[in-house]
Structures are given as C-alpha cells and as structure tokens.
C-alpha cells in the first residue's frame, strides 16, 4: 500500500499543513525539514506529481522554446535556466523549433496542452499572437534575447545596439572608414538592433553610410561564410568588418582562411561571442561577449518571482544587460 502524507505526519508528529508546505516548496523550519526528510527516506515516500498537479493546478514544469538547440548561445543560456529552476524544484520541457515560426507556434500549443506553469522562449519571428491563449490563462511568459511587436511580455535582453556601436567605433577610432557589417536576418529583433547600432556608430564617427557594406546573414556558419565572401567581392576597398553573431563569426573566419585573406593585415575583424573560439584563433579575435549565464539566471529568477507571487503577473518587466568587449589582436590601426 502506498505511503501517504498522513503516514509522514504520524511518523514525525507534525501537522499535515507543515508536511504539505514542505512538499510544495514552502518555508518550513529547519528542524521540521530534517524530520520530514528522514521520514520520507525511511518510509520510501514518493510524491504523486500528477495528483498534486490536479489539486493545485500546478505542474512544477516550465516550457522552454529555443530557435536552435545546437546554437552555443542558446545552449549556454538554457543550461543556466535549467540549473536555477531545478534548484527550486521545477522541471523543464525543452522544444527546439529550428528557427521556424510555424514550429514555434506548434511548440507553444504543445506546451499549453501539457499544462506547463510558465513559458521561457527565444522567439524565431517578431510576432507573438500564438502566445495569447497561454497568456489568457494568466501564466507567465518570459522572452529571452528578443522582443515581439504585437504583444507585451516580460523579457531579458542585452544592449545589442550599444554593443555593436561600441565595436564599430573602435574600428573607426583605429582609422577605418570602409567598415563592413554582417547583419542578421531581416525582421529579427536582435538583428535590427545591432544594425541600428552600426548605423549610429558611423553617424557619430562622421563616416558616410554605404548600403553596399551591409550584408544580411542567417545566423549560421554557412551564412557567415557566404556573407564574408559577398562583402569582399562587393567592396574590395573594405578594411574592417564586424560580424554580429557567433555562428556567422566562425563562418567568416573559415571563409577568410579559404580566401587567404589575412586578419588583421588585410581585414580588421570584430566577432561576437564564444571566448574559447576567439582564443583558439590565430591571431586571437576581438569579440563582443554577451552575459549568457546572467541572461539565463535572470530569466529563471523572473519566472520564479511571477510563479511564486513575489511579483504581480500583470506587471511587465524588461531587463536589459550590458555586453562586454574582449580585446584580441584583430584590429589594426591604419
């Protein structure tokens, strides 16, 4: 016969309310916690999560949707999110939508039917109508890295505009005027913010803008390689380039090697993210770095604050974190 919380109460001499509070993650005195844990181990008690979920209308599960599982930026963030949530007794259910808006809509519907308590996602597109059924249930949604045009959600972002502006100004201060930009896909929040930072930097530096010096990639290694080649073929006098995400940075470096383009002797270079890759390159890359662990931690903390009543569900919170710049040896003065 299955052990119940009444058996735990009898064994410990504690009230059912105290034991229930402990099992549901509430605050319990340390001495009572020790008694309950000892009784659970001795009696081999197992929580019936399905029954508890039906009673509390909570599943202690958070849905996570990301565009690409093999994207190192996504992976580092999600690792931190899972660590924080697991430490507070929450499980996660992860969906990879492969940068496909339709797959993302299907993932939201799937997680909604699985009655997850909240949703953390990095949107693939810029519209969020498919999130409305979830929000109507008064369940929290936290966006990572990107905002949506048509719906208000909590979000944890980085200063994309300021990060790229700082990088381009570094190139301008080194004497470069023909500065190329490998931007991200049109309509993606981060891509547009970073492109705007590029334009602002040129304006501040007094450098005329030239659309020929901008190529849009697709946030992939192959896209970065193709964009780098296209930029050079289109702009033979270009002396510097900033690449606006990690995968495209890797692709651009690979293509530079294939084309025998020397960095920084021929092209000064600033990339994005992945300090290990930057250190492995010869010469060491100058890169913009994003605080991936802090992004994940802040997103998880925000979700927990909403779920545990520490912050009103209707209050919209937008966190914006600073990026950093790691100086390498790929910016050459002119």
Short mmCIF file of C-alpha atoms in Angstrom, two decimals, residues 20 23-25 47-61 90 115 117 139 307:
data_model
loop_
_atom_site.label_atom_id
_atom_site.label_comp_id
_atom_site.label_asym_id
_atom_site.label_seq_id
_atom_site.Cartn_x
_atom_site.Cartn_y
_atom_site.Cartn_z
CA UNK A 20 2.18 19.76 2.63
CA UNK A 23 6.32 19.05 -0.31
CA UNK A 24 5.13 22.09 -2.25
CA UNK A 25 8.33 24.06 -1.77
CA UNK A 47 5.19 12.35 -4.36
CA UNK A 48 2.37 11.71 -6.82
CA UNK A 49 3.11 14.63 -9.14
CA UNK A 50 0.05 14.01 -11.31
CA UNK A 51 -2.32 14.06 -8.35
CA UNK A 52 -0.63 17.10 -6.88
CA UNK A 53 -0.85 18.91 -10.20
CA UNK A 54 -4.57 18.23 -10.47
CA UNK A 55 -5.14 19.50 -6.95
CA UNK A 56 -3.01 22.65 -7.17
CA UNK A 57 -3.41 23.33 -10.91
CA UNK A 58 0.38 23.47 -10.99
CA UNK A 59 2.68 21.00 -12.71
CA UNK A 60 6.01 22.44 -11.47
CA UNK A 61 7.14 22.32 -15.10
CA UNK A 90 10.89 22.80 -11.16
CA UNK A 115 -0.21 22.47 -18.69
CA UNK A 117 3.24 26.61 -15.41
CA UNK A 139 0.59 32.15 -16.92
CA UNK A 307 5.01 31.93 -10.23
#
